[in-house]
Tab-separated table of C-alpha atoms (C1' of nucleotides) in Angstrom:
chain	number	residue	atom	x	y	z
A	15	MET	CA	160.971	104.788	180.005
A	16	ASN	CA	163.671	104.450	177.332
A	17	THR	CA	162.560	107.488	175.409
A	18	LEU	CA	165.855	109.287	175.897
A	19	LYS	CA	167.857	110.113	172.808
A	20	LYS	CA	171.533	110.902	173.132
A	21	ILE	CA	172.330	114.053	171.147
A	22	SER	CA	175.916	114.469	172.363
A	23	ASP	CA	177.979	113.605	175.438
A	24	TYR	CA	176.034	115.961	177.681
A	25	ILE	CA	172.777	116.523	175.830
A	26	TRP	CA	169.825	114.143	176.066
A	27	LYS	CA	166.501	114.660	174.417
A	28	ILE	CA	163.069	113.421	175.403
A	29	PRO	CA	161.083	113.902	172.185
A	30	LYS	CA	157.593	115.241	172.702
A	31	LYS	CA	154.903	112.617	172.954
A	32	GLU	CA	151.529	112.112	174.612
A	33	LYS	CA	150.736	115.171	176.736
A	34	MET	CA	154.039	116.934	176.079
A	35	LYS	CA	153.665	120.137	174.050
A	36	VAL	CA	157.406	120.532	173.448
A	37	ASP	CA	160.562	118.396	173.668
A	38	ALA	CA	162.603	118.207	176.839
A	39	TYR	CA	166.386	118.337	177.060
A	40	ILE	CA	168.634	117.237	179.918
A	41	PHE	CA	172.219	118.475	180.093
A	42	THR	CA	174.136	115.858	182.019
A	43	ASP	CA	176.247	112.713	181.727
A	44	GLU	CA	175.104	109.071	181.897
A	45	GLU	CA	175.647	108.950	185.625
A	46	GLY	CA	173.524	112.046	186.152
A	47	LEU	CA	170.684	110.413	184.252
A	48	LYS	CA	170.789	107.226	186.306
A	49	LEU	CA	170.294	109.156	189.510
A	50	ASN	CA	167.222	110.939	188.296
A	51	SER	CA	164.298	108.951	186.962
A	52	GLU	CA	161.767	110.940	189.032
A	53	ALA	CA	163.157	114.267	187.875
A	54	LEU	CA	162.879	113.086	184.268
A	55	GLU	CA	159.202	112.344	184.801
A	56	GLN	CA	158.831	115.809	186.267
A	57	ILE	CA	160.475	117.507	183.319
A	58	LYS	CA	158.105	115.673	180.971
A	59	ASN	CA	155.175	116.952	183.031
A	60	VAL	CA	156.521	120.494	182.796
A	61	ALA	CA	156.687	120.119	179.013
A	62	SER	CA	152.913	119.526	179.042
A	63	LEU	CA	151.957	122.827	180.694
A	64	PRO	CA	149.954	125.495	178.800
A	65	GLY	CA	151.906	127.981	176.721
A	66	ILE	CA	155.333	126.414	177.177
A	67	VAL	CA	157.697	127.544	174.414
A	68	LYS	CA	160.670	125.909	172.706
A	69	ALA	CA	161.469	123.125	175.204
A	70	ALA	CA	161.741	122.193	178.889
A	71	TYR	CA	165.317	121.951	180.158
A	72	GLY	CA	167.179	120.141	182.925
A	73	MET	CA	170.575	121.372	184.114
A	74	PRO	CA	173.336	118.924	185.210
A	75	ASP	CA	172.338	119.400	188.854
A	76	ILE	CA	168.723	118.361	188.196
A	77	HIS	CA	166.934	116.471	190.963
A	78	TRP	CA	163.414	115.888	192.236
A	79	GLY	CA	161.525	118.936	193.552
A	80	TYR	CA	158.008	120.172	194.316
A	81	GLY	CA	156.211	119.700	190.978
A	82	PHE	CA	159.028	121.070	188.857
A	83	PRO	CA	162.486	119.513	189.212
A	84	ILE	CA	165.205	121.544	190.883
A	85	GLY	CA	167.706	122.419	188.184
A	86	GLY	CA	164.872	122.987	185.724
A	87	VAL	CA	164.192	125.796	183.259
A	88	ALA	CA	160.923	126.419	181.426
A	89	ALA	CA	159.562	129.497	179.665
A	90	PHE	CA	155.915	130.247	178.996
A	91	ASP	CA	154.357	132.630	176.516
A	92	SER	CA	153.454	135.870	178.313
A	93	GLU	CA	150.118	136.057	176.460
A	94	ASN	CA	148.754	132.529	176.739
A	95	GLY	CA	151.159	130.812	179.118
A	96	ILE	CA	151.171	130.238	182.854
A	97	ILE	CA	153.108	131.109	185.995
A	98	SER	CA	153.583	128.424	188.644
A	99	PRO	CA	154.791	128.652	192.267
A	100	GLY	CA	156.243	125.138	191.925
A	101	GLY	CA	158.371	126.367	189.020
A	102	VAL	CA	159.984	128.964	191.265
A	103	GLY	CA	160.318	126.985	194.487
A	104	PHE	CA	159.313	127.732	198.055
A	105	ASP	CA	162.479	129.680	198.759
A	106	ILE	CA	161.782	132.496	196.311
A	107	ASN	CA	165.026	134.198	195.216
A	108	CYS	CA	167.219	131.786	197.007
A	109	GLY	CA	170.539	133.032	195.711
A	110	VAL	CA	174.208	133.667	196.199
A	111	ARG	CA	176.290	136.749	196.761
A	112	LEU	CA	180.080	136.901	196.674
A	113	LEU	CA	182.077	139.599	198.442
A	114	THR	CA	185.667	140.194	197.386
A	115	THR	CA	188.452	141.356	199.671
A	116	THR	CA	192.052	142.418	199.068
A	117	ILE	CA	193.186	140.081	201.845
A	118	LYS	CA	195.809	137.431	201.057
A	119	PHE	CA	195.228	134.144	202.818
A	120	ASP	CA	198.865	133.153	203.394
A	121	GLU	CA	199.555	136.339	205.352
A	122	ASN	CA	196.387	136.074	207.445
A	123	LYS	CA	195.830	132.381	208.196
A	124	SER	CA	195.690	132.953	211.921
A	125	ARG	CA	192.825	135.446	211.695
A	126	ILE	CA	190.297	133.274	209.867
A	127	ARG	CA	188.791	131.842	213.055
A	128	GLN	CA	188.487	135.280	214.596
A	129	LEU	CA	186.716	136.569	211.494
A	130	ILE	CA	184.213	133.723	211.206
A	131	GLU	CA	183.396	133.995	214.918
A	132	LYS	CA	182.799	137.707	214.646
A	133	ILE	CA	180.533	137.235	211.645
A	134	TYR	CA	178.667	134.519	213.540
A	135	ASN	CA	178.091	136.998	216.364
A	136	TYR	CA	176.584	139.544	213.990
A	137	VAL	CA	174.425	137.347	211.725
A	138	PRO	CA	171.577	135.320	213.262
A	139	VAL	CA	171.498	131.764	211.898
A	140	GLY	CA	169.333	128.667	212.147
A	141	VAL	CA	165.706	127.641	211.724
A	142	GLY	CA	163.348	130.324	212.956
A	143	SER	CA	166.180	132.717	213.750
A	144	THR	CA	165.067	136.312	214.059
A	145	SER	CA	166.699	139.686	213.859
A	146	SER	CA	166.847	142.055	216.820
A	147	LYS	CA	164.876	144.425	214.600
A	148	LYS	CA	161.188	144.079	213.878
A	149	TYR	CA	160.370	146.238	210.865
A	150	ASN	CA	157.286	148.438	210.939
A	151	LYS	CA	154.741	148.307	208.160
A	152	LYS	CA	155.993	151.389	206.368
A	153	ASP	CA	159.609	150.240	206.235
A	154	PHE	CA	158.610	146.680	205.397
A	155	LYS	CA	156.463	147.872	202.493
A	156	LYS	CA	159.409	149.828	201.160
A	157	ILE	CA	161.710	146.814	201.501
A	158	VAL	CA	159.456	144.370	199.653
A	159	GLU	CA	158.775	146.910	196.918
A	160	GLN	CA	162.328	148.207	196.536
A	161	GLY	CA	164.593	145.417	197.779
A	162	ALA	CA	168.270	146.166	198.306
A	163	VAL	CA	167.707	149.776	197.215
A	164	ALA	CA	165.471	150.317	200.260
A	165	VAL	CA	167.806	148.825	202.847
A	166	ILE	CA	170.812	150.691	201.452
A	167	GLU	CA	168.832	153.890	201.996
A	168	MET	CA	168.283	152.681	205.551
A	169	GLY	CA	172.047	152.473	206.058
A	170	PHE	CA	172.848	148.857	205.180
A	171	GLY	CA	175.557	149.304	202.600
A	172	LEU	CA	176.929	151.496	199.871
A	173	GLN	CA	175.168	153.010	196.883
A	174	GLU	CA	177.694	151.322	194.568
A	175	ASP	CA	176.573	147.865	195.778
A	176	ILE	CA	173.357	148.215	193.745
A	177	GLU	CA	175.213	147.980	190.442
A	178	TYR	CA	176.465	144.509	191.380
A	179	ILE	CA	173.160	142.822	192.171
A	180	GLU	CA	171.050	141.001	189.566
A	181	ASP	CA	168.219	143.372	188.555
A	182	ASN	CA	169.960	145.961	190.738
A	183	GLY	CA	168.369	144.326	193.761
A	184	LYS	CA	164.873	145.527	192.924
A	185	ILE	CA	162.296	143.775	190.755
A	186	MET	CA	158.975	145.208	189.635
A	187	PRO	CA	156.021	144.937	189.724
A	188	ALA	CA	156.012	144.242	193.448
A	189	SER	CA	153.164	145.484	195.589
A	190	PHE	CA	152.853	145.104	199.357
A	191	GLN	CA	149.080	144.742	198.982
A	192	ASP	CA	149.569	141.349	197.304
A	193	ILE	CA	151.120	139.713	200.380
A	194	SER	CA	149.117	138.230	203.254
A	195	PRO	CA	149.208	139.576	206.828
A	196	LYS	CA	150.746	136.246	207.813
A	197	ALA	CA	153.592	136.689	205.314
A	198	PHE	CA	154.198	140.179	206.714
A	199	GLU	CA	154.282	138.840	210.291
A	200	ARG	CA	156.748	136.099	209.410
A	201	GLY	CA	158.890	138.316	207.234
A	202	ARG	CA	159.235	141.391	209.416
A	203	GLU	CA	161.441	139.770	212.055
A	204	GLU	CA	163.499	137.385	209.927
A	205	LEU	CA	165.137	139.974	207.704
A	206	GLY	CA	168.936	139.893	207.948
A	207	THR	CA	169.129	136.248	209.014
A	208	LEU	CA	170.800	133.307	207.298
A	209	GLY	CA	168.334	130.475	207.893
A	210	SER	CA	169.106	126.805	207.736
A	211	GLY	CA	169.407	123.810	205.395
A	212	ASN	CA	171.763	124.319	202.483
A	213	HIS	CA	172.136	127.994	203.296
A	214	PHE	CA	175.581	129.020	204.439
A	215	LEU	CA	178.042	131.772	204.960
A	216	GLU	CA	181.631	130.936	204.007
A	217	ILE	CA	185.089	132.416	204.049
A	218	GLN	CA	186.721	130.999	200.938
A	219	LEU	CA	190.071	130.989	199.210
A	220	VAL	CA	190.480	131.609	195.486
A	221	GLU	CA	192.335	128.400	194.781
A	222	ARG	CA	192.496	128.336	191.007
A	223	ILE	CA	191.989	130.731	188.126
A	224	TYR	CA	190.825	129.355	184.762
A	225	ASN	CA	190.673	132.594	182.808
A	226	ARG	CA	193.174	135.266	183.841
A	227	LYS	CA	191.753	138.026	181.718
A	228	ILE	CA	188.229	137.713	183.062
A	229	ALA	CA	189.433	137.020	186.607
A	230	GLY	CA	191.340	140.302	186.418
A	231	LEU	CA	188.222	142.132	185.347
A	232	PHE	CA	186.346	140.426	188.194
A	233	ASP	CA	189.045	141.469	190.747
A	234	LEU	CA	189.798	137.834	191.549
A	235	PHE	CA	193.322	136.517	192.175
A	236	GLU	CA	194.840	133.274	193.436
A	237	GLY	CA	195.368	133.253	197.191
A	238	GLN	CA	192.618	135.836	197.791
A	239	LEU	CA	190.065	135.650	200.592
A	240	VAL	CA	186.457	135.999	199.492
A	241	ILE	CA	183.190	135.630	201.387
A	242	MET	CA	180.086	133.878	200.070
A	243	ILE	CA	176.496	134.266	201.282
A	244	HIS	CA	173.922	131.661	200.249
A	245	THR	CA	170.417	132.416	201.507
A	246	GLY	CA	166.976	133.449	200.317
A	247	SER	CA	163.653	134.895	201.425
A	248	ARG	CA	163.308	132.820	204.628
A	249	GLY	CA	159.809	132.206	205.975
A	250	PHE	CA	158.482	135.182	203.995
A	251	GLY	CA	158.933	133.607	200.555
A	252	HIS	CA	157.767	130.275	201.903
A	253	GLN	CA	154.555	131.843	203.163
A	254	ILE	CA	153.915	133.555	199.832
A	255	ALA	CA	154.355	130.269	197.955
A	256	THR	CA	152.026	128.524	200.413
A	257	ASP	CA	149.410	131.307	200.233
A	258	TYR	CA	149.263	131.391	196.444
A	259	ILE	CA	149.241	127.612	195.991
A	260	GLN	CA	146.178	127.640	198.256
A	261	LEU	CA	144.565	130.518	196.361
A	262	MET	CA	145.131	128.746	193.043
A	263	ARG	CA	143.615	125.559	194.486
A	264	THR	CA	140.515	127.462	195.545
A	265	HIS	CA	139.997	129.813	192.629
A	266	LEU	CA	141.454	128.004	189.623
A	267	LYS	CA	140.039	124.527	190.065
A	268	LYS	CA	138.829	124.153	186.510
A	269	HIS	CA	142.011	125.546	184.974
A	270	ASN	CA	144.075	123.067	187.016
A	271	ALA	CA	141.751	120.074	186.638
A	272	ASN	CA	143.883	117.940	184.329
A	273	LEU	CA	147.378	118.387	185.680
A	274	PRO	CA	149.654	115.336	185.483
A	275	ASP	CA	150.815	116.270	188.995
A	276	LYS	CA	148.869	118.395	191.505
A	277	GLN	CA	152.077	120.166	192.496
A	278	LEU	CA	152.262	121.755	189.048
A	279	ILE	CA	149.392	124.023	190.057
A	280	ASN	CA	149.558	127.323	188.186
A	281	ALA	CA	147.679	130.404	187.021
A	282	PRO	CA	147.447	131.899	183.541
A	283	PHE	CA	150.111	134.606	183.616
A	284	LYS	CA	147.699	137.248	182.373
A	285	SER	CA	144.951	136.306	184.879
A	286	GLU	CA	144.320	138.363	187.991
A	287	LEU	CA	145.683	135.674	190.283
A	288	GLY	CA	148.663	135.086	187.976
A	289	GLN	CA	149.548	138.776	188.161
A	290	LYS	CA	149.064	138.862	191.930
A	291	TYR	CA	151.370	135.892	192.439
A	292	TYR	CA	153.909	137.528	190.101
A	293	SER	CA	153.822	140.680	192.224
A	294	ALA	CA	153.977	138.784	195.540
A	295	MET	CA	156.832	136.598	194.239
A	296	ASN	CA	158.701	139.767	193.286
A	297	CYS	CA	158.127	141.077	196.839
A	298	ALA	CA	159.830	137.929	198.120
A	299	ALA	CA	162.617	138.345	195.560
A	300	ASN	CA	163.169	141.902	196.788
A	301	TYR	CA	163.122	140.681	200.373
A	302	ALA	CA	165.857	138.149	199.579
A	303	PHE	CA	168.034	140.802	197.896
A	304	ALA	CA	167.540	142.977	200.993
A	305	ASN	CA	168.353	140.017	203.222
A	306	ARG	CA	171.706	139.388	201.526
A	307	GLN	CA	172.367	143.133	201.587
A	308	ILE	CA	171.855	143.395	205.352
A	309	ILE	CA	174.045	140.345	205.959
A	310	THR	CA	176.689	141.992	203.737
A	311	HIS	CA	176.548	145.056	205.970
A	312	TYR	CA	177.403	142.996	209.051
A	313	ILE	CA	180.165	141.080	207.289
A	314	ARG	CA	181.647	144.401	206.177
A	315	LYS	CA	181.570	145.584	209.762
A	316	ALA	CA	183.328	142.413	210.953
A	317	VAL	CA	186.033	142.646	208.265
A	318	ARG	CA	186.575	146.325	209.003
A	319	GLU	CA	186.999	145.676	212.703
A	320	ILE	CA	189.593	142.952	212.181
A	321	PHE	CA	191.420	143.985	208.997
A	322	ASN	CA	190.628	147.674	208.805
A	323	ILE	CA	189.675	147.406	205.146
A	324	ASP	CA	186.473	147.666	203.150
A	325	ILE	CA	185.097	144.878	200.979
A	326	LYS	CA	183.201	144.895	197.685
A	327	VAL	CA	180.088	143.234	196.406
A	328	PHE	CA	181.339	141.160	193.450
A	329	TYR	CA	177.888	140.016	192.307
A	330	ASP	CA	174.583	138.685	193.620
A	331	ILE	CA	172.583	136.121	191.648
A	332	THR	CA	169.177	134.555	192.144
A	333	HIS	CA	168.577	130.903	191.315
A	334	ASN	CA	164.861	130.526	192.197
A	335	ILE	CA	162.651	132.902	190.253
A	336	ALA	CA	160.298	133.494	187.319
A	337	LYS	CA	161.160	136.494	185.148
A	338	LEU	CA	159.653	138.260	182.208
A	339	GLU	CA	162.393	138.278	179.566
A	340	SER	CA	162.692	138.734	175.856
A	341	HIS	CA	164.025	135.682	173.993
A	342	ASN	CA	164.380	134.503	170.449
A	343	ILE	CA	161.819	131.729	169.968
A	344	ASN	CA	162.290	129.998	166.614
A	345	GLY	CA	163.433	133.219	164.982
A	346	VAL	CA	160.939	135.556	166.645
A	347	GLU	CA	161.729	137.840	169.574
A	348	LYS	CA	159.102	137.124	172.230
A	349	LYS	CA	158.261	138.082	175.803
A	350	VAL	CA	158.271	134.945	177.912
A	351	ILE	CA	158.044	134.217	181.596
A	352	VAL	CA	161.199	132.196	182.297
A	353	HIS	CA	161.020	129.931	185.353
A	354	ARG	CA	164.463	129.146	186.723
A	355	LYS	CA	164.180	126.803	189.674
A	356	GLY	CA	167.630	125.890	190.832
A	357	ALA	CA	169.111	127.463	187.737
A	358	THR	CA	171.168	130.605	187.181
A	359	ARG	CA	170.771	133.266	184.536
A	360	ALA	CA	173.915	133.323	182.395
A	361	PHE	CA	173.798	136.232	179.938
A	362	GLY	CA	176.666	136.537	177.489
A	363	PRO	CA	178.766	139.662	176.816
A	364	GLY	CA	177.036	142.856	175.767
A	365	ARG	CA	173.686	142.451	177.506
A	366	PRO	CA	172.515	145.710	179.108
A	367	GLU	CA	171.544	143.869	182.320
A	368	ILE	CA	175.221	143.183	183.118
A	369	PRO	CA	177.181	145.656	185.288
A	370	LYS	CA	179.250	147.990	183.063
A	371	LYS	CA	182.456	146.795	184.598
A	372	TYR	CA	181.783	143.198	183.479
A	373	VAL	CA	179.806	143.745	180.285
A	374	ASP	CA	182.611	142.771	177.870
A	375	ALA	CA	183.188	139.510	179.734
A	376	GLY	CA	179.599	138.415	180.362
A	377	GLN	CA	177.377	138.082	183.393
A	378	PRO	CA	179.088	136.637	186.477
A	379	VAL	CA	177.656	133.282	187.518
A	380	ILE	CA	178.130	131.990	191.059
A	381	ILE	CA	177.693	128.272	191.686
A	382	PRO	CA	177.975	127.403	195.372
A	383	GLY	CA	179.191	123.998	196.444
A	384	ASP	CA	177.841	122.058	199.369
A	385	MET	CA	179.466	122.058	202.791
A	386	GLY	CA	183.203	121.410	202.613
A	387	THR	CA	183.484	121.401	198.830
A	388	ALA	CA	184.481	123.915	196.183
A	389	SER	CA	182.363	126.698	194.715
A	390	TYR	CA	182.773	128.220	191.262
A	391	ILE	CA	182.747	131.595	189.610
A	392	LEU	CA	181.821	131.332	185.967
A	393	VAL	CA	180.773	133.710	183.261
A	394	GLY	CA	177.698	133.667	181.025
A	395	THR	CA	178.048	133.086	177.294
A	396	LYS	CA	176.351	133.969	174.035
A	397	LYS	CA	175.964	130.237	173.473
A	398	ALA	CA	173.741	129.873	176.548
A	399	GLU	CA	171.043	131.745	174.611
A	400	GLU	CA	170.715	128.811	172.181
A	401	TYR	CA	170.301	126.233	174.906
A	402	ALA	CA	168.025	127.111	177.801
A	403	PHE	CA	167.046	130.778	177.698
A	404	SER	CA	170.510	131.843	178.909
A	405	SER	CA	170.628	129.587	181.940
A	406	THR	CA	173.162	127.379	183.664
A	407	ALA	CA	173.458	125.177	186.775
A	408	HIS	CA	173.043	126.438	190.350
A	409	GLY	CA	174.869	123.982	192.611
A	410	ALA	CA	175.894	120.407	193.152
A	411	GLY	CA	172.373	118.995	193.366
A	412	ARG	CA	171.308	116.469	195.970
A	413	THR	CA	171.765	112.742	195.589
A	414	LEU	CA	170.276	111.882	198.996
A	415	GLY	CA	167.127	113.432	200.405
A	416	ARG	CA	167.440	114.986	203.842
A	417	ARG	CA	165.822	112.036	205.605
A	418	GLN	CA	167.892	109.574	203.625
A	419	ALA	CA	171.059	111.430	204.609
A	420	MET	CA	170.057	111.217	208.283
A	421	ARG	CA	169.637	107.461	207.949
A	422	THR	CA	172.831	106.658	206.092
A	423	LEU	CA	175.477	109.209	207.084
A	424	ASP	CA	177.462	109.542	210.287
A	425	LEU	CA	178.074	112.881	212.037
A	426	ALA	CA	181.506	111.971	213.419
A	427	LYS	CA	182.739	110.955	209.977
A	428	VAL	CA	181.439	114.110	208.333
A	429	LEU	CA	183.129	116.277	210.970
A	430	LYS	CA	186.379	114.325	210.676
A	431	ASN	CA	186.452	114.844	206.934
A	432	LEU	CA	186.007	118.593	207.379
A	433	GLU	CA	188.769	118.616	209.970
A	434	LYS	CA	191.077	116.765	207.593
A	435	LYS	CA	190.580	119.549	205.088
A	436	ASN	CA	191.254	122.149	207.815
A	437	ILE	CA	187.808	123.656	207.407
A	438	ILE	CA	186.474	125.504	210.453
A	439	ILE	CA	182.778	124.847	210.959
A	440	ILE	CA	180.349	126.714	213.179
A	441	SER	CA	176.909	125.176	213.206
A	442	LYS	CA	173.705	125.821	215.039
A	443	ASN	CA	172.304	122.348	214.546
A	444	LYS	CA	174.061	118.991	214.182
A	445	LYS	CA	171.219	117.601	212.088
A	446	THR	CA	171.998	120.173	209.399
A	447	ILE	CA	175.599	118.950	209.211
A	448	ILE	CA	174.442	115.436	208.362
A	449	GLN	CA	171.709	116.563	205.986
A	450	GLU	CA	174.098	118.845	204.145
A	451	ALA	CA	177.140	116.558	204.147
A	452	PRO	CA	179.119	116.381	200.890
A	453	ASP	CA	178.050	112.738	200.503
A	454	ALA	CA	174.426	113.879	200.148
A	455	TYR	CA	175.365	115.858	197.032
A	456	LYS	CA	176.703	115.310	193.536
A	457	ASP	CA	180.259	116.309	192.690
A	458	ILE	CA	180.329	120.073	192.120
A	459	ASP	CA	183.565	119.861	190.103
A	460	LYS	CA	181.791	117.653	187.603
A	461	ILE	CA	178.802	120.001	187.375
A	462	ALA	CA	181.109	122.957	186.695
A	463	SER	CA	183.040	120.975	184.122
A	464	ILE	CA	179.876	119.873	182.297
A	465	VAL	CA	178.452	123.395	181.970
A	466	ASP	CA	181.890	124.607	180.873
A	467	GLU	CA	182.244	121.911	178.191
A	468	LEU	CA	178.707	122.519	176.997
A	469	GLY	CA	179.571	126.199	176.808
A	470	ILE	CA	176.496	127.491	178.668
A	471	SER	CA	178.905	129.230	181.051
A	472	LYS	CA	182.680	129.171	181.369
A	473	ARG	CA	184.749	128.602	184.491
A	474	VAL	CA	186.663	131.638	185.761
A	475	ALA	CA	187.755	130.627	189.274
A	476	ARG	CA	187.502	127.770	191.758
A	477	LEU	CA	186.985	128.684	195.408
A	478	ILE	CA	187.581	126.389	198.372
A	479	PRO	CA	186.121	126.800	201.872
A	480	LEU	CA	188.241	127.842	204.846
A	481	ALA	CA	185.500	128.475	207.387
A	482	VAL	CA	181.782	127.898	207.200
A	483	ILE	CA	178.687	128.929	209.172
A	484	LYS	CA	175.674	126.622	208.836
A	485	GLY	CA	172.194	127.098	210.246
B	11	DA	C1'	163.749	125.583	201.704
B	12	DT	C1'	160.222	125.919	206.064
B	13	DG	C1'	157.664	128.396	213.160
B	14	DT	C1'	161.468	121.106	209.419
B	15	DT	C1'	154.188	116.812	208.047
B	16	DC	C1'	148.900	121.662	204.558
DNA sequence: ATGTTC
């Protein structure tokens, strides 16, 4: 097991051996390593998959996941590599959106509760929560093929919002014909809902600015109220992952015969099934962008009714996805399919994918904390390109599994700690509060500091929660 | 994460 080589304070290397086709690197501190022997095994398995290029990477928030670790990044050659549902995650395009306001907290303390309650009235939350709308086939097709663009046309938001969503809220290829009737049935009534688990909706305070110049460009200032949405593709993405894992089991038995772990099931990217999963996954990604867009619409409405002002989409990032990107692989520019599972794209300044307004600073990165802890706004760097295909961390990362949290943590204590910090909490389910308690997660401040010191993204602002809605 | 154990 002692195959780890320390490269520097936060870089650990597992040199390739046995089945591994490339090296693996973990970006964390000694404590992070101790917590994660299973995830290290998983990252070694990932390094053995067909067509993997350069290396397999683990972010500081790495922990055990389905097949691939959460907080993992791996890229596969687009010609002879694979695509794997386990490398994306069940919640396809789980992601985070931040909305900025011009509201100053110290002048509006008394209205926070009113605002969170109004938002709670507008946005359905919890397991199995459904919207009052049930989309017809024609509209649903448009939504999964055109994401946020489609729902803005339907009246959920402003044209200018599009500019501030990763991939402009619409990823191609995405074809409705590649999703199952079951996925359609589940998806059509859950659009515009928050869900459960680590998903949340928070009113936050910009507590600290690390880089004034970039914060200015990002319209962030100390004392400002901002609103964060953390959710994904709900049961729709989950169904697509389930469907395609099953299809790969049935149709690609031989291809998947010698996997070190059955959960690493995959399809050659260029195969028919590989392309179908890619398209269906993009449908789920579009669905998630649309989901956060619709929720934004209702938050806007709530803010307008209480404060009589309009709010802006700062940025929307995805942290569970596989994307076709061009990267420099040992000196050669190559098309690769980058799997980021619990990892955030972090492009440096100048990239054409970044909104014009931010292009000189770099791509905004949003790292949400867990319940009752800070979240961070960071910015992508040129340096991130050298490390893990322009990627950074995505959150605190669990230390306790959900069941383990239920066994060891106490609801009254968790609630008391939130109360001590003056955080208002509205929750649909008490179980979620225990499962998502801060003690079930690593320290987000440390994660943000590690990625900052490594230089794979730089801190811009620290946000602290004032009021939170959990599923 | 998830109609919370395909």
